[in-house]
PDB file of C-alpha atoms and ligand atoms in Angstrom:
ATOM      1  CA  UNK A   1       5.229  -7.909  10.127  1.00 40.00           C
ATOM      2  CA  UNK A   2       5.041 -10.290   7.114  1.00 43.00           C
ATOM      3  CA  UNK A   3       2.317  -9.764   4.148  1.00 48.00           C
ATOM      4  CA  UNK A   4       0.261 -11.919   2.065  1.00 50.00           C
ATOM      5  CA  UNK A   5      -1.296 -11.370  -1.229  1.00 52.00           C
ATOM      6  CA  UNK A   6      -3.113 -12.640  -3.759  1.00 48.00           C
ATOM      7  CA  UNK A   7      -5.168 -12.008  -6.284  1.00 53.00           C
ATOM      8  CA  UNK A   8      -5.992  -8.913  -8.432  1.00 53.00           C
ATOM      9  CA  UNK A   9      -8.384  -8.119 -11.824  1.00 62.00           C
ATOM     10  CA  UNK A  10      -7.179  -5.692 -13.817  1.00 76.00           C
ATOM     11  CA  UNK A  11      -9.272  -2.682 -15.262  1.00 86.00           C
ATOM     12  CA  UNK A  12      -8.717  -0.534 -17.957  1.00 87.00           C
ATOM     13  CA  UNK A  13      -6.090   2.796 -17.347  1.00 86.00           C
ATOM     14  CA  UNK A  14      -5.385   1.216 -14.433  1.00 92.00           C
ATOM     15  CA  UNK A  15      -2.000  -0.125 -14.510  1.00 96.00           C
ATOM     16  CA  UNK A  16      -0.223  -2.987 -12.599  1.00 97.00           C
ATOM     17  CA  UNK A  17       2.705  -3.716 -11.726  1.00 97.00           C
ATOM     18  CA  UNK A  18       4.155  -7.616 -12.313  1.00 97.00           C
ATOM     19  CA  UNK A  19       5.529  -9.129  -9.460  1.00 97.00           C
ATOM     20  CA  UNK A  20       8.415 -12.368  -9.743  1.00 96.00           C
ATOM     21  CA  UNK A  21       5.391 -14.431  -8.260  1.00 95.00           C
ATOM     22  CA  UNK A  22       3.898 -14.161 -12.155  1.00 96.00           C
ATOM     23  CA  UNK A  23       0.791 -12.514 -10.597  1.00 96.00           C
ATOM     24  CA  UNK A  24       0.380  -8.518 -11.329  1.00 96.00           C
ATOM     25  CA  UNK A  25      -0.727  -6.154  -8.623  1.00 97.00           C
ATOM     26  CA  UNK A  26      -2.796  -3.014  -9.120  1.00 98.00           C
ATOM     27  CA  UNK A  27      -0.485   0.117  -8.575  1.00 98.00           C
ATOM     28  CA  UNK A  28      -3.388   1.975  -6.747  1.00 98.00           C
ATOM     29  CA  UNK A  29      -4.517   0.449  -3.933  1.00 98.00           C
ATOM     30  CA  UNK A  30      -7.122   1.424  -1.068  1.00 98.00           C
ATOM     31  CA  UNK A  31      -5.782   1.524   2.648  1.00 98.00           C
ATOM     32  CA  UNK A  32      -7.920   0.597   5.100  1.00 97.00           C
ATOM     33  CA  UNK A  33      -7.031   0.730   9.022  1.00 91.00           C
ATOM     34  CA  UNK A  34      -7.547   0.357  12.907  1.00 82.00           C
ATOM     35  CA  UNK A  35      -6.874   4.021  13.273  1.00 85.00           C
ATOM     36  CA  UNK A  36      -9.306   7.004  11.847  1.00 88.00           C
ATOM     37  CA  UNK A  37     -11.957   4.095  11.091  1.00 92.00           C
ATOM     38  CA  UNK A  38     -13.785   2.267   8.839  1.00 96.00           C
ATOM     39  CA  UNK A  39     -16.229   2.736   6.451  1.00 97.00           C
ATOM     40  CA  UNK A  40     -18.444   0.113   4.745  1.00 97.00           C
ATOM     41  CA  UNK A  41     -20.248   2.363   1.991  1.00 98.00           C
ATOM     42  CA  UNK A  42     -16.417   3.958   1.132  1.00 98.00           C
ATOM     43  CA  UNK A  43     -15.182   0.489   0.237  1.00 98.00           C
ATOM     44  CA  UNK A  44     -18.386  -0.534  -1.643  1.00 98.00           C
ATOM     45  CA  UNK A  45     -18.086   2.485  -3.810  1.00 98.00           C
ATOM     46  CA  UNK A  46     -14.269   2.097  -3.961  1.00 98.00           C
ATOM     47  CA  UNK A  47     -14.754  -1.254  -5.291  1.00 98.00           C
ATOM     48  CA  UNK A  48     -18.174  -0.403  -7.378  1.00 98.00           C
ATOM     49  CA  UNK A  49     -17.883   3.247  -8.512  1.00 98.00           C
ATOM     50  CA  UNK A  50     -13.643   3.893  -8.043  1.00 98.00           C
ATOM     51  CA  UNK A  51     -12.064   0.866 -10.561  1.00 97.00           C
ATOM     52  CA  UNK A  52     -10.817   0.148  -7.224  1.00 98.00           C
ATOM     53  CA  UNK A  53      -9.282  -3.674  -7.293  1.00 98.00           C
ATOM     54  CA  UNK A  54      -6.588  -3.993  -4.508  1.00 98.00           C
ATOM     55  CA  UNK A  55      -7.295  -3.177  -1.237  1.00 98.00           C
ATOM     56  CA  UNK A  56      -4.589  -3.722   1.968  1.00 98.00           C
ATOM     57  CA  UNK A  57      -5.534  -4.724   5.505  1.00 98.00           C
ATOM     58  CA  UNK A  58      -3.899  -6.553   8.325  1.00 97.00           C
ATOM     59  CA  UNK A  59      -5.033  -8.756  10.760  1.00 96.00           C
ATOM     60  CA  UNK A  60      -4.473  -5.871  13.241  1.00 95.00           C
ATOM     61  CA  UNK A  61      -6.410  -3.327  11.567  1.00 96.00           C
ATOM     62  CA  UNK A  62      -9.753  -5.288  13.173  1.00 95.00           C
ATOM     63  CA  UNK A  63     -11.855  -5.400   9.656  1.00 96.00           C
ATOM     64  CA  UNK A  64     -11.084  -8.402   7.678  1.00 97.00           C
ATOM     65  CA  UNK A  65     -14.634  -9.556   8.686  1.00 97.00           C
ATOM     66  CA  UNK A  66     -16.177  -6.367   7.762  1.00 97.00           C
ATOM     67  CA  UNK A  67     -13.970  -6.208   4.234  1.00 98.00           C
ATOM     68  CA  UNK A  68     -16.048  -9.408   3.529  1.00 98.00           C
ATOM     69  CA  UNK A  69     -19.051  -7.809   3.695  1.00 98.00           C
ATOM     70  CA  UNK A  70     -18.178  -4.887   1.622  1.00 98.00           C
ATOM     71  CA  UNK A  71     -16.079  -7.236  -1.018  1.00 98.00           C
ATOM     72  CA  UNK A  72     -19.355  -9.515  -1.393  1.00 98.00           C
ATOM     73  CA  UNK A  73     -21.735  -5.901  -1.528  1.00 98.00           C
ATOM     74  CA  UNK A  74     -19.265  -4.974  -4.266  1.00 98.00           C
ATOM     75  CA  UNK A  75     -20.193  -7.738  -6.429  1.00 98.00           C
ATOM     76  CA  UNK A  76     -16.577  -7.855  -7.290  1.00 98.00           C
ATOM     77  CA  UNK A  77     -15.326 -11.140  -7.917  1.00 97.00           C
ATOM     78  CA  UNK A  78     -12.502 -12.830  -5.923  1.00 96.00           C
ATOM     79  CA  UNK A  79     -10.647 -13.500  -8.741  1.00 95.00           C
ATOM     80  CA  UNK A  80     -10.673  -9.422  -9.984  1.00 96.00           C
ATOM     81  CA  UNK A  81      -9.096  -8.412  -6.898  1.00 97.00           C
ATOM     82  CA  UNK A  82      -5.857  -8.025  -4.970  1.00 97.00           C
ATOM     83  CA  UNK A  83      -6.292  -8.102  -1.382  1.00 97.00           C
ATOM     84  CA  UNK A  84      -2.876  -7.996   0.832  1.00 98.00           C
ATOM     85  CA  UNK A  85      -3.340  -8.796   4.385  1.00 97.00           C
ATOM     86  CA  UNK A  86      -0.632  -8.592   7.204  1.00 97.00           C
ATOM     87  CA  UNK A  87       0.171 -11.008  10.068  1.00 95.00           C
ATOM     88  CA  UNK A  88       1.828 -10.540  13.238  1.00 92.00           C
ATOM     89  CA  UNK A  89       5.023 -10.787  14.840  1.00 89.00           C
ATOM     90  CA  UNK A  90       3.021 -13.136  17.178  1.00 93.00           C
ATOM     91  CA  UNK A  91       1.897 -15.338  13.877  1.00 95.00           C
ATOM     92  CA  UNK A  92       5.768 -15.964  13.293  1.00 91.00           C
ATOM     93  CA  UNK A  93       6.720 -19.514  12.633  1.00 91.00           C
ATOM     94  CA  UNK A  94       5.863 -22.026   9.835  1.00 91.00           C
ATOM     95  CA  UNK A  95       2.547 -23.342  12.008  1.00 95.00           C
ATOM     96  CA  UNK A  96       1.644 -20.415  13.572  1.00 96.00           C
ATOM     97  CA  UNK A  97       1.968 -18.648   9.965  1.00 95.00           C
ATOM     98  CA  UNK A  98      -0.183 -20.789   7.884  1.00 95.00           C
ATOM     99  CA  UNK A  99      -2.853 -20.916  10.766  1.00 96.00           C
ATOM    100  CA  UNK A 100      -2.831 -17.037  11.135  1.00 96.00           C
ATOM    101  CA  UNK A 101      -3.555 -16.843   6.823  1.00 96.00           C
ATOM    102  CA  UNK A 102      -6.047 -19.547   7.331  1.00 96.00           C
ATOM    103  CA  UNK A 103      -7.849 -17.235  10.028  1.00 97.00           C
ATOM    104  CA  UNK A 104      -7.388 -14.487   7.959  1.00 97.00           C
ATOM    105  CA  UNK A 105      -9.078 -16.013   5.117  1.00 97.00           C
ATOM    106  CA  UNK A 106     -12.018 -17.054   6.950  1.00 97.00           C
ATOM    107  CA  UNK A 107     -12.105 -13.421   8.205  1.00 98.00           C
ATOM    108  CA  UNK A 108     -12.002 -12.314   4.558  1.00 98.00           C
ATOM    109  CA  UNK A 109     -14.213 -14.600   3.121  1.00 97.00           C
ATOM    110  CA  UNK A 110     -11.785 -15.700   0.374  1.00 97.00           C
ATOM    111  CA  UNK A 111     -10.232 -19.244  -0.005  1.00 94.00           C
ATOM    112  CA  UNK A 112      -6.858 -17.928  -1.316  1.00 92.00           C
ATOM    113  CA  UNK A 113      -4.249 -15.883   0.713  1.00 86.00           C
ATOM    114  CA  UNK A 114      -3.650 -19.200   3.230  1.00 89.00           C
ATOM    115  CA  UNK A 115      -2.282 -20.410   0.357  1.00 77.00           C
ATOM    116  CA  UNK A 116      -0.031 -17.109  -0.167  1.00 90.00           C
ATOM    117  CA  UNK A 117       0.445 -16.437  -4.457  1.00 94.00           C
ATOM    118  CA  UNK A 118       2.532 -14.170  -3.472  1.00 96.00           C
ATOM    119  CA  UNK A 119       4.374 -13.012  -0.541  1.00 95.00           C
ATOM    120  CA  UNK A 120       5.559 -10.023   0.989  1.00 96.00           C
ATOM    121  CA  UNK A 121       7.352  -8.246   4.168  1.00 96.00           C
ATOM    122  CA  UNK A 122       6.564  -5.185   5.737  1.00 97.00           C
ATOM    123  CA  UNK A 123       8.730  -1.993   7.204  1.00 97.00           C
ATOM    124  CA  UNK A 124      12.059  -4.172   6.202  1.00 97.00           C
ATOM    125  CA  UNK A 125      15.031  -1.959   5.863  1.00 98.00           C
ATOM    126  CA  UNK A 126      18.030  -3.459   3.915  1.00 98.00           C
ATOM    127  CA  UNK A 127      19.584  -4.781   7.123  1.00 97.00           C
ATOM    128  CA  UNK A 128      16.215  -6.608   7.739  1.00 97.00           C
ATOM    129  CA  UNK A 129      16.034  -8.021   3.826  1.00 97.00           C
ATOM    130  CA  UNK A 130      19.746  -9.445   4.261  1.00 96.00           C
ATOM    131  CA  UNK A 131      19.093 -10.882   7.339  1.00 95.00           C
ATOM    132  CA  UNK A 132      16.505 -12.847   5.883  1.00 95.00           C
ATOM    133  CA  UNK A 133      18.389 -13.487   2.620  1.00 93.00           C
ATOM    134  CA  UNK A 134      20.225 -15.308   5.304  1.00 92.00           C
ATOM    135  CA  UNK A 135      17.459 -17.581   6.631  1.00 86.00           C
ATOM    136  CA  UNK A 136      14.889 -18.158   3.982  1.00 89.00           C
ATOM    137  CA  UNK A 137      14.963 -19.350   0.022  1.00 91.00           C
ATOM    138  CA  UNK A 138      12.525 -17.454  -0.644  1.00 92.00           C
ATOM    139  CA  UNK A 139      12.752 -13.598  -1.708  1.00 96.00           C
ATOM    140  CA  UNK A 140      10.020 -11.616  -0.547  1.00 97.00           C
ATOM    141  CA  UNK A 141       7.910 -10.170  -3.859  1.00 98.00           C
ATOM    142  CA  UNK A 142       7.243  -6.746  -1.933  1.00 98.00           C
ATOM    143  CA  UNK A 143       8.059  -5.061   0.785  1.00 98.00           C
ATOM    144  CA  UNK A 144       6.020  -2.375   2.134  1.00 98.00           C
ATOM    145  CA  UNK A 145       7.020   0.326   3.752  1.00 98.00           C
ATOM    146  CA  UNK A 146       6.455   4.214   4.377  1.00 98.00           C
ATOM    147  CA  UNK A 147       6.818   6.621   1.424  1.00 98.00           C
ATOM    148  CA  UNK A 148       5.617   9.709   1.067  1.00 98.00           C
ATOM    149  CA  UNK A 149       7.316  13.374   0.088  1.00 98.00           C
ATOM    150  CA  UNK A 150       8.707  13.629   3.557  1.00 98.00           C
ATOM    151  CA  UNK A 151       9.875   9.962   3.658  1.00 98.00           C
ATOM    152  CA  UNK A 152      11.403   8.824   0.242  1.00 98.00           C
ATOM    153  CA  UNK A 153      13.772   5.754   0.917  1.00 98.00           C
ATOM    154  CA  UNK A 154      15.834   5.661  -1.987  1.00 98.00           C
ATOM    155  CA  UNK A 155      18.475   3.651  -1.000  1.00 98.00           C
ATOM    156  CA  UNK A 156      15.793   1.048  -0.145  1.00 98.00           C
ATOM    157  CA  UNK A 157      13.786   1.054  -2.683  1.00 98.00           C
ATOM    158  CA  UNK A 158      17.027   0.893  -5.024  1.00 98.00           C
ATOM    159  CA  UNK A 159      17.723  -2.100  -3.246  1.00 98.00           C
ATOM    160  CA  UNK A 160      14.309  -3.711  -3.222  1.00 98.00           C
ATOM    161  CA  UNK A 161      14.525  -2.920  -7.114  1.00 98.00           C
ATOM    162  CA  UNK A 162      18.082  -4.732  -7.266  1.00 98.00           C
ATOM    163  CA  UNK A 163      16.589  -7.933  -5.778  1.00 98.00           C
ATOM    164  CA  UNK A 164      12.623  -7.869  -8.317  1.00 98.00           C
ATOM    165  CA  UNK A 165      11.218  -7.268  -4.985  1.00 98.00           C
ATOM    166  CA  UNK A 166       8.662  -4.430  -5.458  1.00 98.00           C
ATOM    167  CA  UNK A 167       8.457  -1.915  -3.256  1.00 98.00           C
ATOM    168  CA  UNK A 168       4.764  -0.557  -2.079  1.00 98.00           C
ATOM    169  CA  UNK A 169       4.500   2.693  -0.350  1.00 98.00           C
ATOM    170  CA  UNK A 170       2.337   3.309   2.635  1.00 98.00           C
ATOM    171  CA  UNK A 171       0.835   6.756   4.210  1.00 98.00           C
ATOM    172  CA  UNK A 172       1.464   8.519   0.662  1.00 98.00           C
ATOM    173  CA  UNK A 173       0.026  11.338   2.163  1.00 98.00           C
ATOM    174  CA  UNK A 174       1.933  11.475   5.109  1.00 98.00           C
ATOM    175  CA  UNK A 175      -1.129  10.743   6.800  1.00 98.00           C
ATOM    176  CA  UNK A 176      -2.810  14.063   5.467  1.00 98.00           C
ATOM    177  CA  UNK A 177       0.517  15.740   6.432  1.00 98.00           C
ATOM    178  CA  UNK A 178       1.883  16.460   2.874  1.00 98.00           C
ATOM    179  CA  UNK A 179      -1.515  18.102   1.843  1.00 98.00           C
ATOM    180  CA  UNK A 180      -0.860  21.528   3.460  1.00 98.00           C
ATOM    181  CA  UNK A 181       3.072  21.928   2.709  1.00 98.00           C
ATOM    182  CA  UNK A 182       3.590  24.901   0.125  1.00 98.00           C
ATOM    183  CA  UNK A 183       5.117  23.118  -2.777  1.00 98.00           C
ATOM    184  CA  UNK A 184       2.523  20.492  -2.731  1.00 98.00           C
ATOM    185  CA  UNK A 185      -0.379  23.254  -2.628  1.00 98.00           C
ATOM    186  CA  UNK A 186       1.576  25.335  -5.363  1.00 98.00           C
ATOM    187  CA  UNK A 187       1.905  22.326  -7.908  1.00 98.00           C
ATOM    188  CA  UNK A 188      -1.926  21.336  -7.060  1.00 98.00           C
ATOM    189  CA  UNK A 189      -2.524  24.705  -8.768  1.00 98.00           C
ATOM    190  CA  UNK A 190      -0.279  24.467 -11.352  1.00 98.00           C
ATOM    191  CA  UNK A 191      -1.751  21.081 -12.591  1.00 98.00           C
ATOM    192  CA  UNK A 192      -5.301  21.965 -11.338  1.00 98.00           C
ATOM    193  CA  UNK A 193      -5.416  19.000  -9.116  1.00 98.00           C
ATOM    194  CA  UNK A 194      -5.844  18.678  -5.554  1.00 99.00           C
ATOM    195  CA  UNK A 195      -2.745  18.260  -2.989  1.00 99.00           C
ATOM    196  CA  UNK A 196      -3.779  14.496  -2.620  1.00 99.00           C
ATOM    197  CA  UNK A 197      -3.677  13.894  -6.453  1.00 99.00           C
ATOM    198  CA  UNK A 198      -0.500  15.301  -6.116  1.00 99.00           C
ATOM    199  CA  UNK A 199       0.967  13.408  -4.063  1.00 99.00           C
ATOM    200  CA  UNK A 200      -0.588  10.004  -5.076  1.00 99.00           C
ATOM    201  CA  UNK A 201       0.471  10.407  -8.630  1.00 98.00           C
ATOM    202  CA  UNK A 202       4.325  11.655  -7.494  1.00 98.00           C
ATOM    203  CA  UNK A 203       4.496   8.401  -5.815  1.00 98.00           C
ATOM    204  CA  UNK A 204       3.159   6.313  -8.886  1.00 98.00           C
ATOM    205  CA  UNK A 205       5.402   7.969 -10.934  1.00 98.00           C
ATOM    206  CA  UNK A 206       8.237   7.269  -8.900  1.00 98.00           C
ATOM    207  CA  UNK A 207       7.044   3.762  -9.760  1.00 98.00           C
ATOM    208  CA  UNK A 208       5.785   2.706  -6.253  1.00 98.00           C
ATOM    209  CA  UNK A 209       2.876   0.624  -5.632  1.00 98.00           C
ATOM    210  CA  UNK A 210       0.500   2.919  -3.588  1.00 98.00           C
ATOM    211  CA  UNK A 211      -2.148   2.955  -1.075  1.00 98.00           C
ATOM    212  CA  UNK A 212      -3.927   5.480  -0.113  1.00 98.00           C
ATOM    213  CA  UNK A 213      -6.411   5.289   2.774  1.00 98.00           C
ATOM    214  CA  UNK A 214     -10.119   7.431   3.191  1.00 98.00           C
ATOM    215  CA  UNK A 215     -13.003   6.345   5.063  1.00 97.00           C
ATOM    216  CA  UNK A 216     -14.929   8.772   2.531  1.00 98.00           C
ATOM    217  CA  UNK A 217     -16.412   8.288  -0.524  1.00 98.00           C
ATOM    218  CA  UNK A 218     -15.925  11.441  -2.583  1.00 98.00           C
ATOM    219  CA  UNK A 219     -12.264  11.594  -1.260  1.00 98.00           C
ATOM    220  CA  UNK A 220     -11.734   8.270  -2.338  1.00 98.00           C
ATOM    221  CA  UNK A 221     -12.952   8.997  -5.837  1.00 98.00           C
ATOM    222  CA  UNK A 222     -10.526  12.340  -6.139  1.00 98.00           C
ATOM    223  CA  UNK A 223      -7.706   9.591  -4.934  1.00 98.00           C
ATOM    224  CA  UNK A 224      -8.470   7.430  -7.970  1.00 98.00           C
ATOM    225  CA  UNK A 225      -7.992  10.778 -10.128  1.00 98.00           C
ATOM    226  CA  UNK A 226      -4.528  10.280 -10.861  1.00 98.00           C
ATOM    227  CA  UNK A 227      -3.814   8.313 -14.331  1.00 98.00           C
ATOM    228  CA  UNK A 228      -5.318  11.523 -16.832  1.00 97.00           C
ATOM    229  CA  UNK A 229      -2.176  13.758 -15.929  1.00 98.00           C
ATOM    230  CA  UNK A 230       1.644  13.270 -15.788  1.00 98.00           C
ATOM    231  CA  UNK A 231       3.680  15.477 -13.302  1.00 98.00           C
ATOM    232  CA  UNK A 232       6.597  16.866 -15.316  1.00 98.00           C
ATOM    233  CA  UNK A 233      10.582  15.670 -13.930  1.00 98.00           C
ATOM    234  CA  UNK A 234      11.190  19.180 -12.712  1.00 98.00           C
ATOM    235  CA  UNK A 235       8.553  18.943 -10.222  1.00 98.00           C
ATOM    236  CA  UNK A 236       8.865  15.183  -9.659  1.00 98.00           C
ATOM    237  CA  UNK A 237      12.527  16.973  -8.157  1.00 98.00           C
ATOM    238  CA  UNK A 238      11.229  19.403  -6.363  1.00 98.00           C
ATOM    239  CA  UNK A 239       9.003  16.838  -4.633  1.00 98.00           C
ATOM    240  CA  UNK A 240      11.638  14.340  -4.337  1.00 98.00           C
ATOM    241  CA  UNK A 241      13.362  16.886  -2.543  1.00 98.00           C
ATOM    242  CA  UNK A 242      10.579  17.514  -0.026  1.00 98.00           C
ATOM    243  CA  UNK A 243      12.504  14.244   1.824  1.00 98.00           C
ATOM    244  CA  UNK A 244      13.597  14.844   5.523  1.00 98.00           C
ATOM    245  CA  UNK A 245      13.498  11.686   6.733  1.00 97.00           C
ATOM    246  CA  UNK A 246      10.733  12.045   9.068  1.00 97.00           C
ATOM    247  CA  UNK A 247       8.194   9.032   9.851  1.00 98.00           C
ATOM    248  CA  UNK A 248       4.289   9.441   9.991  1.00 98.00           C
ATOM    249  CA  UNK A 249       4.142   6.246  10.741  1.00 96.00           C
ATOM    250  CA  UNK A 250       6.785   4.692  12.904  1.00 91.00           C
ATOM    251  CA  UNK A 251      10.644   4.081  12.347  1.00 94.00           C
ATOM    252  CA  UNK A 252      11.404   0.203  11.294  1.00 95.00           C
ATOM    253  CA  UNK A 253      15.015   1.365  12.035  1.00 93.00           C
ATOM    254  CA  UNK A 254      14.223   0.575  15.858  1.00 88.00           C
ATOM    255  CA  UNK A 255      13.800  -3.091  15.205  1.00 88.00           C
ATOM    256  CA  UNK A 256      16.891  -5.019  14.980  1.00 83.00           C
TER     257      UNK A 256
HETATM  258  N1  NAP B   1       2.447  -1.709   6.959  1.00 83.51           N
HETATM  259  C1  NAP B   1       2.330  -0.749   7.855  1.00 83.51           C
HETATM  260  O1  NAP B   1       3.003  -0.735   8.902  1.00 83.51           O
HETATM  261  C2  NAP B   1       1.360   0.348   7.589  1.00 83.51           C
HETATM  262  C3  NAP B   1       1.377   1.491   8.418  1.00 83.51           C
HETATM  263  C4  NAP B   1       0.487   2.525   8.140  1.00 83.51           C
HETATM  264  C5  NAP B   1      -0.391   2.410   7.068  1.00 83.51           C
HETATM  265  N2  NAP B   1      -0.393   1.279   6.299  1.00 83.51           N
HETATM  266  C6  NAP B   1      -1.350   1.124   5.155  1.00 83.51           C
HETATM  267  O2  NAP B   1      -1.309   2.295   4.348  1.00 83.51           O
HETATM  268  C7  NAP B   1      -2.611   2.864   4.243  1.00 83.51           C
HETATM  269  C8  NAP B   1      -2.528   4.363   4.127  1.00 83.51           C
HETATM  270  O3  NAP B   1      -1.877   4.921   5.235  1.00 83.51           O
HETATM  271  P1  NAP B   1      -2.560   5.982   6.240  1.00 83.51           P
HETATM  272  O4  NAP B   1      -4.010   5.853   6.228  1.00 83.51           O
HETATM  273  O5  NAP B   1      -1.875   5.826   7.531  1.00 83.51           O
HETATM  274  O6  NAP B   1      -2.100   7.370   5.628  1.00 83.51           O
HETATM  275  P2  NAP B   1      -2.477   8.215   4.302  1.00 83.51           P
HETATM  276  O7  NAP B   1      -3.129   7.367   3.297  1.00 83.51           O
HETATM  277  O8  NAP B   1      -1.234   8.951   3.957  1.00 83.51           O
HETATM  278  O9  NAP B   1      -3.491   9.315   4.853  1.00 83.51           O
HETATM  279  C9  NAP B   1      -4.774   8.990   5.293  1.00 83.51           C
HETATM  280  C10 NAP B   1      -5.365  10.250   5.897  1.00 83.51           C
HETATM  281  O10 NAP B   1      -5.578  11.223   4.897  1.00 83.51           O
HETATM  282  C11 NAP B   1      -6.966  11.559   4.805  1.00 83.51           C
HETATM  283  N3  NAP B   1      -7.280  11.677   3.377  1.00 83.51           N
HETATM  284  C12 NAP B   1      -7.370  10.671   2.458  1.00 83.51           C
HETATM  285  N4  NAP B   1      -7.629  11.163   1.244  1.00 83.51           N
HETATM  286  C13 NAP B   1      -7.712  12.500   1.378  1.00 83.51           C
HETATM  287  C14 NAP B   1      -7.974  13.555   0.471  1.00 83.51           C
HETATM  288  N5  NAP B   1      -8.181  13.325  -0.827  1.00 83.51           N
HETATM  289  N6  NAP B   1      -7.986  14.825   0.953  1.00 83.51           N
HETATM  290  C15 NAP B   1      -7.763  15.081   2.251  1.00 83.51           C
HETATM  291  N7  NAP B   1      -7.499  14.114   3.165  1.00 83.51           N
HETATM  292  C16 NAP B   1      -7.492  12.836   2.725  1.00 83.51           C
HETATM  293  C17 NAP B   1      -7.697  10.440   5.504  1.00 83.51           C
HETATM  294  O11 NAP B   1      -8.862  10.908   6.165  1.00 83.51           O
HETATM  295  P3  NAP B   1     -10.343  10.360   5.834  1.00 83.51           P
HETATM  296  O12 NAP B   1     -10.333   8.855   6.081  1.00 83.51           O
HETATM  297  O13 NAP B   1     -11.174  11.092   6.812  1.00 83.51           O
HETATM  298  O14 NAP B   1     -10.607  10.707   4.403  1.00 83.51           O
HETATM  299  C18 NAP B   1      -6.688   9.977   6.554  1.00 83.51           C
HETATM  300  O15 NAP B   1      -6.753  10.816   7.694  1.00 83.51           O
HETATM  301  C19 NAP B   1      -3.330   2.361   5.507  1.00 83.51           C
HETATM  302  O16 NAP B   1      -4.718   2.401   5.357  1.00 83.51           O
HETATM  303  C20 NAP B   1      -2.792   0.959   5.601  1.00 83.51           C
HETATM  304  O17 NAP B   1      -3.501   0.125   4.701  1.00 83.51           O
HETATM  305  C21 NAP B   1       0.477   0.257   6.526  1.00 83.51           C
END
């Protein structure tokens, strides 16, 4: 699955992260998805009431056409926000590429992505990334991929970092699966945060680009809560050692 991005405003205590395209991408994102729904209202208040300014979707998910309504709702500009969409394996191939962004736009309402500022890949292990070391000039500038306590791909990230490609983390809640393990509950109570604040601001302090997904307002706002508090190394361990290698998601390591 490839990615393209552009884009992205940048509002105050919310830090970016620079990518080698020269353009600098909002560490928090919003998730939005084909599974578990959409809302409208959550992304209008995301974008209006949340400092939300990056928000990830994929032709798959089904609501580029509906993110245009809630982006123009917002009345946040174009220009203030980061908006990564995915194509398909079906949209591979120079043609078939550039009209798949094209559609996208149109679906978005912007009249920038089509012209990718900056690219990315999706679920690429290392063995992926060298293959296409081997067949393209460019280097991706992300790749995004699963990361969350349970799934913390080190060695790929590491590698990512080796090459300026930044890595961005999907399902940081393991899909809502992190949110009842004991460590995560324990250390919500010792910082006096919630589970999902936890988790969220383990992953940005691991220095991962992160995105979050609710279809619910007041969730997405606790979400947000993440840049007044700094989780201290000894439990940035014991989370980091939460890792058993299990997907939420699905397992890249299948494609070859
Ligand atoms: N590239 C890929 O292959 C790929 C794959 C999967 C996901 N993604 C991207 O990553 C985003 C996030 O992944 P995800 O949605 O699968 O997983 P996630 O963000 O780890 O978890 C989302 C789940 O947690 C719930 N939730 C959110 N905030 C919560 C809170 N504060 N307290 C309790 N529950 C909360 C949501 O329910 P409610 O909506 O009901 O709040 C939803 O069920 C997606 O939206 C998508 O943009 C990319």
């Amino acid at each position: 699955m490839a990615a393209a991005a552009a884009g992205g405003g940048e509002v105050p205590g919310r830090p970016v992260v620079l990518l080698r395209s020269g353009r600098s991408i909002p560490v928090l994102g919003l998730g939005t998805s084909h599974q578990g729904g959409y809302s409208h209202d959550a992304v209008v208040h995301a974008l209006q009431k949340c400092g939300i300014r990056h928000i990830d979707t994929a032709k798959r998910y089904g609501c580029e056409s509906l993110l245009q309504k809630a982006i123009k709702e917002s009345g946040v500009n174009r220009e203030d926000l980061w908006i990564t969409t995915k194509l398909w394996h079906s949209d591979y191939g120079y043609e078939n590429t550039k009209k798949a962004c094209l559609e996208s736009c149109e679906r978005l309402g912007v009249d920038y992505l089509g012209l990718c500022r900056s690219i990315g890949v999706s679920n690429f292990l290392i063995s992926h990334l060298e293959q296409l070391k081997e067949d393209c000039v460019v280097t991706p500038h992300v790749n995004q991929a699963e990361y969350h306590p349970f799934q913390r791909p080190q060695e790929l990230v590491d590698y990512c970092r080796s090459r300026g490609i930044v890595f961005e983390g999907y399902c940081p809640l393991a899909k809502g699966e992190a949110l009842t393990h004991p460590s995560v509950i324990q250390l919500a109570k010792k910082y006096g945060k919630t589970p999902a604040q936890i988790c969220i601001r383990w992953s940005i302090q691991n220095a991962i680009v992160t995105i979050p997904k609710s279809t619910k307002a007041e969730r997405i706002q606790e979400n947000c809560k993440v840049f007044d508090f700094t989780i201290a190394e000894d439990d940035v361990e014991i989370l980091n050692g939460l890792h058993d290698g299990r997907h939420v998601s699905w397992d890249p390591s299948l494609i070859v």
